[in-house]
Short mmCIF file of N, CA and C in Angstrom, two decimals:
data_model
loop_
_atom_site.label_atom_id
_atom_site.label_comp_id
_atom_site.label_asym_id
_atom_site.label_seq_id
_atom_site.Cartn_x
_atom_site.Cartn_y
_atom_site.Cartn_z
N MET R 4 0.85 -1.17 0.00
CA MET R 4 0.00 0.00 0.00
C MET R 4 0.90 1.24 -0.01
N MET R 5 0.55 2.19 -0.86
CA MET R 5 1.33 3.42 -1.01
C MET R 5 0.81 4.51 -0.10
N ALA R 6 1.68 5.21 0.60
CA ALA R 6 1.26 6.33 1.43
C ALA R 6 1.40 7.63 0.60
N THR R 7 0.55 8.60 0.88
CA THR R 7 0.59 9.87 0.20
C THR R 7 0.74 11.00 1.20
N LEU R 8 1.61 11.93 0.93
CA LEU R 8 1.77 13.12 1.80
C LEU R 8 0.49 13.94 1.68
N GLU R 9 -0.21 14.17 2.79
CA GLU R 9 -1.45 14.91 2.76
C GLU R 9 -1.27 16.39 3.04
N HIS R 10 -0.47 16.73 4.02
CA HIS R 10 -0.17 18.14 4.26
C HIS R 10 1.14 18.32 5.02
N THR R 11 1.62 19.55 5.00
CA THR R 11 2.76 19.97 5.81
C THR R 11 2.32 21.22 6.49
N ASN R 12 2.75 21.40 7.76
CA ASN R 12 2.37 22.57 8.55
C ASN R 12 3.66 23.33 8.90
N PHE R 13 3.71 24.63 8.58
CA PHE R 13 4.85 25.40 8.98
C PHE R 13 4.43 26.82 9.37
N THR R 14 5.30 27.50 10.05
CA THR R 14 5.01 28.83 10.62
C THR R 14 5.39 29.93 9.65
N VAL R 15 4.45 30.86 9.48
CA VAL R 15 4.67 32.05 8.63
C VAL R 15 4.23 33.30 9.43
N ARG R 16 4.59 34.46 8.92
CA ARG R 16 4.22 35.72 9.60
C ARG R 16 2.71 35.99 9.46
N ASP R 17 2.19 35.82 8.23
CA ASP R 17 0.80 36.15 7.90
C ASP R 17 0.21 35.08 7.00
N PRO R 18 -0.51 34.13 7.56
CA PRO R 18 -1.04 33.01 6.75
C PRO R 18 -1.91 33.45 5.60
N GLN R 19 -2.74 34.48 5.80
CA GLN R 19 -3.62 34.92 4.72
C GLN R 19 -2.79 35.56 3.58
N ALA R 20 -1.74 36.29 3.90
CA ALA R 20 -0.90 36.87 2.84
C ALA R 20 -0.15 35.78 2.06
N SER R 21 0.37 34.79 2.78
CA SER R 21 1.02 33.66 2.12
C SER R 21 0.06 32.92 1.23
N ALA R 22 -1.13 32.65 1.72
CA ALA R 22 -2.15 31.93 0.93
C ALA R 22 -2.48 32.74 -0.33
N ALA R 23 -2.54 34.09 -0.22
CA ALA R 23 -2.90 34.93 -1.38
C ALA R 23 -1.89 34.79 -2.52
N TRP R 24 -0.56 34.78 -2.19
CA TRP R 24 0.36 34.64 -3.30
C TRP R 24 0.34 33.19 -3.84
N MET R 25 0.09 32.19 -2.98
CA MET R 25 -0.02 30.84 -3.48
C MET R 25 -1.22 30.62 -4.39
N HIS R 26 -2.32 31.36 -4.13
CA HIS R 26 -3.47 31.33 -5.00
C HIS R 26 -3.04 31.79 -6.40
N LYS R 27 -2.33 32.93 -6.46
CA LYS R 27 -1.92 33.49 -7.75
C LYS R 27 -0.85 32.70 -8.45
N VAL R 28 0.16 32.24 -7.73
CA VAL R 28 1.27 31.56 -8.35
C VAL R 28 0.96 30.09 -8.71
N PHE R 29 0.36 29.36 -7.79
CA PHE R 29 0.13 27.95 -7.98
C PHE R 29 -1.33 27.58 -8.33
N GLY R 30 -2.22 28.54 -8.24
CA GLY R 30 -3.64 28.28 -8.51
C GLY R 30 -4.33 27.49 -7.41
N TRP R 31 -3.73 27.45 -6.22
CA TRP R 31 -4.31 26.73 -5.09
C TRP R 31 -5.47 27.50 -4.49
N LYS R 32 -6.30 26.80 -3.74
CA LYS R 32 -7.47 27.40 -3.10
C LYS R 32 -7.33 27.28 -1.58
N THR R 33 -7.97 28.15 -0.84
CA THR R 33 -8.01 28.05 0.61
C THR R 33 -9.07 27.00 0.92
N ARG R 34 -8.67 25.97 1.65
CA ARG R 34 -9.59 24.86 2.04
C ARG R 34 -10.24 25.13 3.37
N TRP R 35 -9.51 25.82 4.26
CA TRP R 35 -10.05 26.12 5.58
C TRP R 35 -9.13 27.17 6.21
N GLU R 36 -9.70 27.97 7.10
CA GLU R 36 -8.88 28.88 7.90
C GLU R 36 -9.62 29.19 9.19
N GLY R 37 -8.79 29.48 10.21
CA GLY R 37 -9.42 29.81 11.49
C GLY R 37 -8.43 29.81 12.63
N PRO R 38 -8.95 30.07 13.84
CA PRO R 38 -8.12 30.11 15.04
C PRO R 38 -7.37 28.77 15.25
N ALA R 39 -6.15 28.86 15.80
CA ALA R 39 -5.33 27.67 15.97
C ALA R 39 -4.68 27.67 17.37
N ILE R 40 -3.89 26.71 17.61
CA ILE R 40 -3.21 26.49 18.89
C ILE R 40 -2.47 27.74 19.35
N ALA R 41 -2.48 27.94 20.66
CA ALA R 41 -1.70 29.03 21.31
C ALA R 41 -2.06 30.42 20.83
N GLY R 42 -3.36 30.63 20.53
CA GLY R 42 -3.79 31.96 20.10
C GLY R 42 -3.38 32.30 18.69
N GLY R 43 -2.97 31.34 17.93
CA GLY R 43 -2.53 31.57 16.56
C GLY R 43 -3.66 31.52 15.54
N TYR R 44 -3.28 31.53 14.28
CA TYR R 44 -4.24 31.49 13.17
C TYR R 44 -3.63 30.60 12.09
N THR R 45 -4.43 29.81 11.44
CA THR R 45 -3.99 28.89 10.38
C THR R 45 -4.83 29.01 9.13
N VAL R 46 -4.19 28.91 7.97
CA VAL R 46 -4.87 28.81 6.70
C VAL R 46 -4.37 27.54 6.02
N HIS R 47 -5.31 26.70 5.56
CA HIS R 47 -4.96 25.51 4.79
C HIS R 47 -5.15 25.88 3.33
N VAL R 48 -4.06 25.85 2.54
CA VAL R 48 -4.13 26.24 1.11
C VAL R 48 -3.54 25.12 0.28
N GLY R 49 -4.24 24.77 -0.77
CA GLY R 49 -3.71 23.70 -1.68
C GLY R 49 -4.81 23.21 -2.61
N THR R 50 -4.79 21.88 -2.81
CA THR R 50 -5.74 21.25 -3.71
C THR R 50 -6.73 20.42 -2.89
N LYS R 51 -7.56 19.69 -3.60
CA LYS R 51 -8.56 18.85 -2.96
C LYS R 51 -7.91 17.78 -2.07
N HIS R 52 -6.72 17.30 -2.47
CA HIS R 52 -6.09 16.18 -1.78
C HIS R 52 -4.86 16.54 -0.97
N THR R 53 -4.20 17.62 -1.27
CA THR R 53 -2.98 17.98 -0.52
C THR R 53 -2.98 19.46 -0.23
N TYR R 54 -2.29 19.85 0.86
CA TYR R 54 -2.27 21.28 1.17
C TYR R 54 -1.09 21.61 2.08
N LEU R 55 -0.85 22.91 2.23
CA LEU R 55 0.07 23.46 3.21
C LEU R 55 -0.78 24.10 4.29
N ALA R 56 -0.42 23.77 5.54
CA ALA R 56 -1.06 24.44 6.68
C ALA R 56 -0.14 25.59 7.07
N LEU R 57 -0.60 26.80 6.86
CA LEU R 57 0.19 27.99 7.13
C LEU R 57 -0.24 28.54 8.50
N TYR R 58 0.64 28.39 9.48
CA TYR R 58 0.32 28.75 10.87
C TYR R 58 1.08 29.98 11.30
N ALA R 59 0.43 30.86 12.02
CA ALA R 59 1.08 32.03 12.63
C ALA R 59 0.71 32.04 14.10
N PRO R 60 1.71 32.02 14.98
CA PRO R 60 1.41 32.16 16.42
C PRO R 60 1.01 33.61 16.68
N SER R 61 0.58 33.89 17.88
CA SER R 61 0.14 35.28 18.20
C SER R 61 1.30 36.25 18.12
N ASP R 62 2.54 35.81 18.30
CA ASP R 62 3.73 36.70 18.22
C ASP R 62 4.85 35.97 17.50
N PRO R 63 4.80 35.89 16.15
CA PRO R 63 5.82 35.14 15.41
C PRO R 63 7.23 35.75 15.57
N GLN R 64 8.22 34.87 15.69
CA GLN R 64 9.60 35.30 15.83
C GLN R 64 10.46 34.68 14.71
N LEU R 65 11.46 35.46 14.23
CA LEU R 65 12.39 34.91 13.24
C LEU R 65 13.48 34.15 13.98
N SER R 66 13.91 33.05 13.38
CA SER R 66 14.95 32.20 14.05
C SER R 66 16.34 32.70 13.71
N GLY R 67 16.54 33.17 12.49
CA GLY R 67 17.87 33.59 12.07
C GLY R 67 18.83 32.44 11.79
N GLU R 68 18.34 31.22 11.85
CA GLU R 68 19.18 30.07 11.65
C GLU R 68 18.91 29.48 10.27
N SER R 69 19.91 28.83 9.68
CA SER R 69 19.75 28.14 8.44
C SER R 69 19.11 26.80 8.66
N SER R 70 18.02 26.50 7.99
CA SER R 70 17.34 25.19 8.16
C SER R 70 18.27 24.03 7.75
N TYR R 71 19.17 24.29 6.83
CA TYR R 71 20.07 23.24 6.39
C TYR R 71 21.07 22.85 7.45
N ASP R 72 21.23 23.64 8.52
CA ASP R 72 22.12 23.36 9.63
C ASP R 72 21.42 22.79 10.86
N ILE R 73 20.11 22.71 10.82
CA ILE R 73 19.31 22.28 11.96
C ILE R 73 18.65 20.94 11.73
N VAL R 74 18.87 20.00 12.61
CA VAL R 74 18.18 18.72 12.49
C VAL R 74 16.67 19.00 12.59
N GLY R 75 15.92 18.51 11.67
CA GLY R 75 14.48 18.73 11.66
C GLY R 75 14.08 20.00 10.94
N GLY R 76 15.06 20.71 10.38
CA GLY R 76 14.74 21.96 9.65
C GLY R 76 14.02 21.68 8.33
N LEU R 77 13.10 22.59 7.95
CA LEU R 77 12.41 22.53 6.66
C LEU R 77 13.35 23.20 5.66
N ASN R 78 13.88 22.47 4.68
CA ASN R 78 14.82 23.04 3.74
C ASN R 78 14.17 23.64 2.52
N HIS R 79 13.20 23.00 1.94
CA HIS R 79 12.39 23.60 0.91
C HIS R 79 11.14 22.78 0.66
N VAL R 80 10.22 23.38 -0.05
CA VAL R 80 8.95 22.76 -0.43
C VAL R 80 9.00 22.60 -1.95
N GLY R 81 8.86 21.36 -2.40
CA GLY R 81 8.87 21.10 -3.84
C GLY R 81 7.47 21.10 -4.40
N VAL R 82 7.24 21.91 -5.46
CA VAL R 82 5.92 22.03 -6.08
C VAL R 82 6.04 21.62 -7.55
N LEU R 83 5.31 20.64 -7.93
CA LEU R 83 5.30 20.16 -9.34
C LEU R 83 4.26 20.97 -10.15
N VAL R 84 4.72 21.54 -11.26
CA VAL R 84 3.83 22.31 -12.12
C VAL R 84 3.93 21.80 -13.53
N GLU R 85 2.86 22.08 -14.34
CA GLU R 85 2.86 21.67 -15.74
C GLU R 85 3.65 22.61 -16.61
N ASP R 86 3.56 23.91 -16.35
CA ASP R 86 4.22 24.92 -17.21
C ASP R 86 5.20 25.75 -16.36
N ILE R 87 6.43 25.38 -16.36
CA ILE R 87 7.41 26.00 -15.48
C ILE R 87 7.68 27.48 -15.90
N ASP R 88 7.63 27.75 -17.19
CA ASP R 88 7.91 29.13 -17.64
C ASP R 88 6.79 30.09 -17.19
N THR R 89 5.55 29.66 -17.34
CA THR R 89 4.44 30.49 -16.86
C THR R 89 4.47 30.67 -15.34
N THR R 90 4.83 29.59 -14.63
CA THR R 90 4.92 29.66 -13.17
C THR R 90 6.04 30.61 -12.77
N GLU R 91 7.15 30.58 -13.47
CA GLU R 91 8.26 31.47 -13.12
C GLU R 91 7.84 32.94 -13.28
N LYS R 92 7.10 33.23 -14.33
CA LYS R 92 6.62 34.60 -14.51
C LYS R 92 5.69 35.00 -13.34
N LYS R 93 4.82 34.10 -12.88
CA LYS R 93 3.97 34.38 -11.75
C LYS R 93 4.75 34.59 -10.49
N VAL R 94 5.84 33.84 -10.30
CA VAL R 94 6.70 34.00 -9.16
C VAL R 94 7.32 35.40 -9.17
N ILE R 95 7.80 35.85 -10.29
CA ILE R 95 8.35 37.17 -10.45
C ILE R 95 7.30 38.25 -10.19
N ASP R 96 6.11 38.04 -10.77
CA ASP R 96 5.00 38.99 -10.60
C ASP R 96 4.59 39.11 -9.11
N ALA R 97 4.80 38.03 -8.35
CA ALA R 97 4.45 38.01 -6.93
C ALA R 97 5.55 38.72 -6.09
N GLY R 98 6.65 39.12 -6.75
CA GLY R 98 7.71 39.86 -6.06
C GLY R 98 8.85 39.02 -5.58
N PHE R 99 8.95 37.75 -6.04
CA PHE R 99 10.01 36.87 -5.62
C PHE R 99 11.04 36.69 -6.74
N THR R 100 12.24 36.29 -6.39
CA THR R 100 13.36 36.18 -7.34
C THR R 100 13.74 34.72 -7.59
N PRO R 101 13.43 34.19 -8.77
CA PRO R 101 13.89 32.82 -9.10
C PRO R 101 15.42 32.72 -9.09
N LYS R 102 15.92 31.53 -8.70
CA LYS R 102 17.36 31.31 -8.64
C LYS R 102 17.65 29.85 -8.90
N SER R 103 18.91 29.52 -9.02
CA SER R 103 19.36 28.13 -9.11
C SER R 103 18.59 27.31 -10.12
N HIS R 104 18.46 27.81 -11.29
CA HIS R 104 17.78 27.09 -12.38
C HIS R 104 18.61 25.88 -12.74
N ALA R 105 17.92 24.77 -13.03
CA ALA R 105 18.61 23.54 -13.44
C ALA R 105 17.70 22.81 -14.42
N ASP R 106 18.32 22.16 -15.39
CA ASP R 106 17.58 21.41 -16.40
C ASP R 106 18.29 20.08 -16.56
N TYR R 107 17.78 19.06 -15.91
CA TYR R 107 18.35 17.73 -16.01
C TYR R 107 17.25 16.68 -15.84
N GLU R 108 17.51 15.52 -16.36
CA GLU R 108 16.51 14.46 -16.28
C GLU R 108 16.08 14.19 -14.86
N PRO R 109 14.82 14.16 -14.53
CA PRO R 109 13.71 14.04 -15.45
C PRO R 109 13.00 15.33 -15.77
N GLY R 110 13.58 16.50 -15.45
CA GLY R 110 12.86 17.75 -15.76
C GLY R 110 13.65 18.98 -15.44
N ARG R 111 12.93 20.11 -15.44
CA ARG R 111 13.51 21.42 -15.15
C ARG R 111 13.05 21.86 -13.79
N ARG R 112 13.84 22.78 -13.18
CA ARG R 112 13.51 23.31 -11.87
C ARG R 112 14.14 24.65 -11.62
N PHE R 113 13.54 25.37 -10.68
CA PHE R 113 14.20 26.57 -10.13
C PHE R 113 13.72 26.72 -8.70
N TYR R 114 14.36 27.60 -7.99
CA TYR R 114 14.03 27.83 -6.58
C TYR R 114 13.72 29.31 -6.38
N PHE R 115 13.01 29.60 -5.31
CA PHE R 115 12.82 31.00 -4.86
C PHE R 115 12.49 30.99 -3.39
N ASN R 116 12.78 32.06 -2.71
CA ASN R 116 12.41 32.25 -1.33
C ASN R 116 11.25 33.21 -1.25
N ASP R 117 10.23 32.84 -0.41
CA ASP R 117 9.09 33.73 -0.26
C ASP R 117 9.40 34.79 0.79
N ASP R 118 8.39 35.57 1.17
CA ASP R 118 8.61 36.66 2.13
C ASP R 118 8.79 36.16 3.56
N ASN R 119 8.66 34.88 3.79
CA ASN R 119 8.99 34.26 5.12
C ASN R 119 10.35 33.60 5.09
N ASP R 120 11.07 33.72 4.00
CA ASP R 120 12.34 33.10 3.73
C ASP R 120 12.23 31.59 3.64
N ILE R 121 11.07 31.10 3.25
CA ILE R 121 10.87 29.68 2.98
C ILE R 121 11.25 29.45 1.53
N GLU R 122 12.11 28.46 1.33
CA GLU R 122 12.55 28.14 -0.03
C GLU R 122 11.56 27.19 -0.70
N PHE R 123 11.16 27.49 -1.92
CA PHE R 123 10.32 26.65 -2.73
C PHE R 123 11.11 26.18 -3.96
N GLU R 124 11.00 24.91 -4.28
CA GLU R 124 11.57 24.35 -5.51
C GLU R 124 10.38 24.13 -6.46
N VAL R 125 10.42 24.71 -7.65
CA VAL R 125 9.38 24.52 -8.65
C VAL R 125 9.94 23.57 -9.69
N ILE R 126 9.19 22.49 -9.95
CA ILE R 126 9.66 21.42 -10.81
C ILE R 126 8.67 21.18 -11.91
N SER R 127 9.14 20.90 -13.12
CA SER R 127 8.29 20.47 -14.22
C SER R 127 8.99 19.31 -14.89
N TYR R 128 8.31 18.14 -14.92
CA TYR R 128 8.90 16.94 -15.53
C TYR R 128 8.71 16.92 -17.01
N ASP R 129 9.70 16.39 -17.72
CA ASP R 129 9.63 16.25 -19.18
C ASP R 129 8.69 15.07 -19.46
N LYS R 130 7.55 15.37 -20.08
CA LYS R 130 6.53 14.36 -20.34
C LYS R 130 6.96 13.31 -21.34
N SER R 131 8.10 13.60 -22.09
CA SER R 131 8.56 12.62 -23.08
C SER R 131 9.33 11.49 -22.39
N VAL R 132 9.70 11.68 -21.13
CA VAL R 132 10.45 10.63 -20.42
C VAL R 132 9.41 9.66 -19.82
N PRO R 133 9.58 8.35 -20.12
CA PRO R 133 8.62 7.37 -19.63
C PRO R 133 8.45 7.44 -18.11
N GLY R 134 7.18 7.44 -17.64
CA GLY R 134 6.87 7.49 -16.23
C GLY R 134 6.63 8.91 -15.72
N ASN R 135 6.91 9.94 -16.56
CA ASN R 135 6.69 11.37 -16.15
C ASN R 135 5.42 11.86 -16.76
N THR R 136 4.30 11.49 -16.17
CA THR R 136 3.01 11.97 -16.70
C THR R 136 2.37 12.94 -15.77
#
């Protein structure tokens, strides 16, 4: 039996603002939002089957640490898209800067950091490669 990742929950400054750019860039919808643990607020944004839970505590704090140096750190979120060029334009229009472009089997990718300094990897698989549908 295959397991499927259903959601990931991470802390942001403003869940509604993060959800708004994800609506525009990825075409995702808000599935739910409301009060959360410790006086915080959460927005669930994504698709019918998977989503990101964007949580803000009542007083969010910046860590200043690199996630790549912390055990358990969130290093990046990978998002699969059909049209990487159109998505890159939307990323730029949202005010973010694409970086680290790479084109290798099985597809193309680039990265960007959002306004919470969360790194996103945007990937598009080459449909001509068997198994990449």
